[in-house]
Every structure is written in C-alpha cells, then in structure tokens.
CSV table of C-alpha atoms in Angstrom, one decimal:
chain,number,residue,atom,x,y,z
A,33,GLY,CA,71.7,-26.0,-14.2
A,34,ALA,CA,71.6,-22.3,-14.5
A,35,VAL,CA,74.7,-20.7,-13.5
A,36,VAL,CA,75.5,-17.0,-13.3
A,37,SER,CA,78.9,-15.8,-13.0
A,38,GLN,CA,80.6,-12.3,-12.2
A,39,HIS,CA,83.8,-10.9,-12.8
A,40,PRO,CA,85.7,-9.4,-11.1
A,41,SER,CA,84.7,-10.9,-7.7
A,42,TRP,CA,86.2,-7.8,-6.3
A,43,VAL,CA,87.7,-4.6,-7.3
A,44,ILE,CA,89.3,-1.8,-5.8
A,45,CYS,CA,89.7,1.8,-7.8
A,46,LYS,CA,90.7,5.2,-7.1
A,47,SER,CA,87.9,7.9,-7.0
A,48,GLY,CA,87.1,9.3,-10.3
A,49,THR,CA,87.9,6.2,-12.4
A,50,SER,CA,85.5,4.0,-13.9
A,51,VAL,CA,85.1,0.2,-13.5
A,52,LYS,CA,83.4,-2.4,-15.3
A,53,ILE,CA,81.5,-5.4,-14.0
A,54,GLU,CA,80.5,-8.3,-16.1
A,55,CYS,CA,77.8,-10.6,-15.6
A,56,ARG,CA,77.4,-14.0,-17.5
A,57,SER,CA,75.0,-16.7,-18.0
A,58,LEU,CA,77.1,-19.7,-18.3
A,59,ASP,CA,74.7,-22.4,-19.7
A,60,PHE,CA,71.6,-20.7,-20.6
A,61,GLN,CA,70.4,-17.6,-22.5
A,62,ALA,CA,69.3,-14.7,-20.6
A,63,THR,CA,66.5,-12.4,-22.1
A,64,THR,CA,66.5,-10.3,-19.1
A,65,MET,CA,69.4,-9.5,-16.6
A,66,PHE,CA,68.9,-7.6,-13.2
A,67,TRP,CA,71.7,-5.4,-11.5
A,68,TYR,CA,71.3,-5.1,-7.4
A,69,ARG,CA,73.5,-3.1,-5.1
A,70,GLN,CA,73.9,-4.3,-1.5
A,71,PHE,CA,75.3,-2.0,1.1
A,72,PRO,CA,76.7,-3.9,4.2
A,73,LYS,CA,74.1,-5.2,6.7
A,74,GLN,CA,71.2,-4.2,4.2
A,75,SER,CA,69.0,-5.7,1.7
A,76,LEU,CA,69.4,-5.9,-2.1
A,77,MET,CA,68.1,-2.9,-3.9
A,78,LEU,CA,67.4,-3.4,-7.6
A,79,MET,CA,69.1,-0.7,-9.6
A,80,ALA,CA,68.1,-1.6,-13.1
A,81,THR,CA,66.4,-4.2,-15.4
A,82,SER,CA,68.4,-5.0,-18.7
A,83,ASN,CA,66.9,-6.7,-21.8
A,84,GLU,CA,69.1,-7.9,-24.6
A,85,GLY,CA,69.4,-5.6,-27.4
A,86,SER,CA,67.4,-2.8,-25.7
A,87,LYS,CA,68.1,0.1,-23.2
A,88,ALA,CA,68.1,-0.6,-19.7
A,89,THR,CA,65.3,0.4,-17.3
A,90,TYR,CA,66.5,2.1,-14.2
A,91,GLU,CA,64.9,2.2,-11.0
A,92,GLN,CA,63.8,5.6,-9.3
A,93,GLY,CA,67.0,7.5,-7.9
A,94,VAL,CA,69.6,5.4,-10.0
A,95,GLU,CA,71.5,7.5,-12.2
A,96,LYS,CA,71.7,6.3,-15.7
A,97,ASP,CA,74.6,8.2,-16.6
A,98,LYS,CA,76.5,6.9,-13.7
A,99,PHE,CA,75.8,3.4,-14.0
A,100,LEU,CA,75.8,2.4,-17.6
A,101,ILE,CA,74.5,-1.0,-18.3
A,102,ASN,CA,75.1,-2.8,-21.7
A,103,HIS,CA,73.2,-6.1,-22.5
A,104,ALA,CA,74.8,-6.7,-25.7
A,105,SER,CA,74.3,-10.4,-25.8
A,106,LEU,CA,72.0,-13.2,-24.6
A,107,THR,CA,74.6,-14.3,-22.1
A,108,LEU,CA,76.5,-11.1,-21.0
A,109,SER,CA,75.5,-8.0,-19.4
A,110,THR,CA,78.0,-5.2,-18.1
A,111,LEU,CA,77.6,-2.7,-15.4
A,112,THR,CA,80.1,0.3,-15.6
A,113,VAL,CA,80.3,2.7,-12.5
A,114,THR,CA,81.7,6.1,-14.0
A,115,SER,CA,83.7,8.4,-12.2
A,116,ALA,CA,83.4,6.1,-9.1
A,117,HIS,CA,83.4,8.0,-5.6
A,118,PRO,CA,83.8,6.3,-2.0
A,119,GLU,CA,80.1,6.3,-1.7
A,120,ASP,CA,79.7,3.8,-4.7
A,121,SER,CA,81.6,1.4,-2.7
A,122,SER,CA,79.2,-1.6,-2.3
A,123,PHE,CA,78.5,-5.1,-3.4
A,124,TYR,CA,77.0,-5.4,-7.0
A,125,ILE,CA,75.0,-8.7,-7.6
A,126,CYS,CA,73.3,-9.4,-10.9
A,127,SER,CA,70.7,-12.0,-11.8
A,128,ALA,CA,69.6,-13.5,-14.9
A,129,ARG,CA,66.2,-14.9,-16.3
A,130,LYS,CA,65.9,-17.5,-18.8
A,131,GLY,CA,63.1,-16.1,-20.8
A,132,LEU,CA,59.7,-14.5,-20.6
A,133,ALA,CA,58.1,-18.0,-20.1
A,134,ALA,CA,60.0,-18.5,-17.2
A,135,ALA,CA,59.3,-15.2,-15.6
A,136,TYR,CA,59.6,-16.3,-12.2
A,137,GLU,CA,63.2,-17.8,-12.3
A,138,GLN,CA,65.9,-15.7,-11.4
A,139,TYR,CA,69.8,-17.0,-10.9
A,140,PHE,CA,72.0,-14.9,-9.1
A,141,GLY,CA,75.5,-14.3,-9.5
A,142,PRO,CA,77.9,-14.4,-6.7
A,143,GLY,CA,78.4,-10.7,-6.5
A,144,THR,CA,81.2,-8.1,-6.9
A,145,ARG,CA,82.8,-6.1,-4.2
A,146,LEU,CA,83.6,-2.7,-5.2
A,147,THR,CA,85.9,-0.5,-3.0
A,148,VAL,CA,86.6,3.1,-4.1
A,149,THR,CA,89.5,4.8,-2.5
B,118,GLY,CA,56.4,3.2,-1.1
B,119,GLU,CA,55.5,-0.4,-0.8
B,120,SER,CA,57.9,-2.9,0.7
B,121,VAL,CA,58.5,-6.2,2.2
B,122,GLY,CA,59.8,-6.1,5.5
B,123,LEU,CA,60.6,-8.4,8.4
B,124,HIS,CA,59.7,-8.6,12.0
B,125,LEU,CA,63.1,-9.7,13.3
B,126,PRO,CA,66.3,-8.5,12.1
B,127,THR,CA,68.2,-11.2,14.1
B,128,LEU,CA,67.2,-14.6,15.2
B,129,SER,CA,69.4,-16.7,17.6
B,130,VAL,CA,68.6,-20.4,17.9
B,131,GLN,CA,70.2,-23.4,19.5
B,132,GLU,CA,71.6,-26.1,17.0
B,133,GLY,CA,68.7,-28.8,16.6
B,134,ASP,CA,66.0,-26.3,17.5
B,135,ASN,CA,63.7,-25.2,15.0
B,136,SER,CA,63.5,-21.7,13.4
B,137,ILE,CA,60.8,-19.4,12.3
B,138,ILE,CA,61.6,-16.4,10.1
B,139,ASN,CA,58.9,-14.1,9.3
B,140,CYS,CA,58.2,-11.3,6.7
B,141,ALA,CA,55.2,-9.0,6.0
B,142,TYR,CA,54.6,-7.7,2.5
B,143,SER,CA,52.3,-4.8,1.5
B,144,ASN,CA,51.5,-5.6,-2.1
B,145,SER,CA,48.3,-7.7,-2.2
B,146,ALA,CA,49.1,-8.0,-6.1
B,147,SER,CA,52.3,-9.9,-5.5
B,148,ASP,CA,51.7,-13.5,-6.8
B,149,TYR,CA,55.1,-15.3,-6.1
B,150,PHE,CA,57.3,-15.3,-2.9
B,151,ILE,CA,60.7,-16.6,-2.6
B,152,TRP,CA,63.1,-17.2,0.4
B,153,TYR,CA,66.9,-16.6,-0.3
B,154,LYS,CA,69.7,-17.6,1.9
B,155,GLN,CA,73.0,-15.2,1.7
B,156,GLU,CA,76.1,-16.2,3.2
B,157,SER,CA,78.7,-13.3,3.9
B,158,GLY,CA,80.3,-12.2,0.8
B,159,LYS,CA,78.1,-14.3,-1.6
B,160,GLY,CA,75.1,-13.8,-3.7
B,161,PRO,CA,71.5,-15.0,-2.5
B,162,GLN,CA,70.7,-18.5,-2.6
B,163,PHE,CA,67.2,-19.9,-3.7
B,164,ILE,CA,65.8,-21.9,-0.5
B,165,ILE,CA,62.1,-22.2,-1.6
B,166,ASP,CA,59.4,-20.4,-3.4
B,167,ILE,CA,55.5,-20.2,-3.4
B,168,ARG,CA,52.9,-19.0,-5.3
B,169,SER,CA,49.9,-16.9,-4.2
B,170,ASN,CA,47.5,-19.7,-5.0
B,171,MET,CA,49.0,-21.8,-2.1
B,172,ASP,CA,49.4,-21.4,1.5
B,173,LYS,CA,52.0,-23.8,2.4
B,174,ARG,CA,55.0,-25.4,0.7
B,175,GLN,CA,57.7,-27.9,1.8
B,176,GLY,CA,61.1,-28.5,1.0
B,177,GLN,CA,63.9,-30.6,2.5
B,178,ARG,CA,63.9,-29.3,6.3
B,179,VAL,CA,62.2,-26.2,5.1
B,180,THR,CA,58.4,-24.9,5.0
B,181,VAL,CA,57.1,-21.8,3.7
B,182,LEU,CA,53.6,-20.5,4.8
B,183,LEU,CA,51.8,-17.9,3.1
B,184,ASN,CA,48.8,-16.0,4.7
B,185,LYS,CA,47.4,-13.8,2.2
B,186,THR,CA,44.9,-12.3,4.5
B,187,VAL,CA,47.3,-10.7,6.7
B,188,LYS,CA,50.1,-10.3,3.9
B,189,HIS,CA,52.7,-12.5,5.8
B,190,LEU,CA,55.2,-15.0,4.9
B,191,SER,CA,57.2,-17.3,7.2
B,192,LEU,CA,60.0,-19.6,6.8
B,193,GLN,CA,60.5,-22.6,9.1
B,194,ILE,CA,63.8,-24.4,9.2
B,195,ALA,CA,63.7,-27.7,11.1
B,196,ALA,CA,66.4,-29.1,13.3
B,197,THR,CA,68.6,-26.0,12.4
B,198,GLN,CA,72.4,-26.6,11.8
B,199,PRO,CA,75.4,-24.4,12.1
B,200,GLY,CA,75.7,-24.3,8.2
B,201,ASP,CA,72.2,-22.7,8.4
B,202,SER,CA,73.7,-19.6,10.0
B,203,ALA,CA,73.2,-16.7,7.2
B,204,VAL,CA,71.1,-13.7,6.4
B,205,TYR,CA,67.5,-14.8,5.1
B,206,PHE,CA,65.6,-12.5,2.8
B,207,CYS,CA,62.1,-13.1,1.5
B,208,ALA,CA,61.2,-11.6,-1.9
B,209,GLU,CA,58.0,-10.9,-3.7
B,210,ASN,CA,57.6,-10.9,-7.4
B,211,ARG,CA,55.6,-8.3,-8.9
B,212,ALA,CA,54.4,-7.7,-12.5
B,213,TYR,CA,54.5,-4.2,-13.8
B,214,GLY,CA,52.7,-4.7,-16.9
B,215,GLY,CA,53.7,-7.1,-20.0
B,216,ALA,CA,56.2,-9.5,-19.0
B,217,THR,CA,58.1,-7.4,-16.8
B,218,ASN,CA,58.6,-8.8,-13.1
B,219,LYS,CA,60.6,-7.5,-10.4
B,220,LEU,CA,61.6,-9.3,-7.4
B,221,ILE,CA,61.6,-6.8,-4.4
B,222,PHE,CA,63.7,-7.9,-1.3
B,223,GLY,CA,62.8,-7.6,2.4
B,224,THR,CA,65.2,-6.2,4.8
B,225,GLY,CA,66.6,-9.5,5.9
B,226,THR,CA,67.0,-11.5,9.3
B,227,LEU,CA,70.4,-12.7,10.5
B,228,LEU,CA,70.1,-16.4,11.6
B,229,ALA,CA,72.6,-17.3,14.1
B,230,VAL,CA,72.8,-21.0,15.3
B,231,GLN,CA,74.6,-21.6,18.5
B,232,PRO,CA,76.3,-24.7,19.0
C-alpha cells in the first residue's frame, strides 16, 4: 500500500504560538511531499512543494516565514505554523509522491484540523 | 489565473439513481486528471483517474469521461448509495518544468444521496 499519516489529527493553540504538524509516509519513501490548506466548504489550495533535502517551493501568496516546511528525510515532512492567528485556523492536508518515475501518484494524509483561539 | 471549476456545487440524488458530476478545466496542457472523494474531516480519497490520451475510463460503479475539445471532465456514479455522500473534487495534473508536477483542485461538488 501507500499510507500517509499526519500528526496530530487536530490541535488547538493560542494566538501567537507556533504549532508543528507532521506528515509521514509509512510504507514508502517520498521524494516529494505537498502541503495543502482547506477552509470550510472550499477546495484544497496548494501551499508548497517539499523535496527531501532541499528548500520548499511555496505557491504565490504563501508566506514562507510563517509556514516553515522541513523535509529532512524521505518519510517525514513537517509544517510549522509560526505565530499563529485565528485566520490560520484551517484543515491542513499533506500528500506524498513516491518518486520521479511515479510523478502522477500522490497519496494523501488524513488531514490536521488547526484551531487558533 | 488558470483553474479547474465545477458547474454544480451541490447535487442531490435518490438512492439507486445514477449521479453525474461535472468539471471544467482551463489548461489544455494538463495531461492527467483525477477524481477524489472527500468525506467530512478526512483527506481526499482517490476514486479514478484518466490520462489525456483517453476519453473514457471505467472503474467499479464509476466512469470518468474526458472531452478535451471543450475541456470538460465528468464523473458518473452508477446506482448511487448513501455511502457515496461526500464532496467530490476533480484535479488536474500540470507539469511545471523538469519533474515537477502539481495537482490543481477544482472547487468541489457536494453529493447528497437521499434514501
């Protein structure tokens, strides 16, 4: 199979604090991971593309200093929301791709619900 | 900017009927399309995909049709069941040079199956 997990599944934090979300590929090595944000009743919006061992590529309008992405290994990528504010409350979803030869295959995690109070 | 959009934000069908969910895309260079099902509070679940060199692909109870002439994609669900109730997204794959591919999601359609 190709299973992607996220931790935590939900988190509540206070405004001004930082929160880290983990994305793990459990049974395969992911050369590329993607982070999406989804607001209620809206679509998934790609935030950034993360390649193992290199800096993430952020989509236009996404603040790289606010959403820190680290892809330190082939099975783990982390998204840190720094100085979180209520408007950052959202559903964050990651996906992982097995490799360049499998460019079309993306496997999605279950998502992390972030609520900033 | 370019986007993938859906015609119907909400679709209500009777259990046992067939459902058709539509999607319009704008980038003629997109070479791969996917339909996802998303239940409340969960990540997207792969349903079926189709490459741009095809116009039809069938799975179990689902069929995807691709019309490149009018840049239109549809998902047909046969004998719709209550468990099919969810939001359905189409997504297009675009290559941005090198090996980089990105999935661009459409706006989504809520399918409500009435018993």
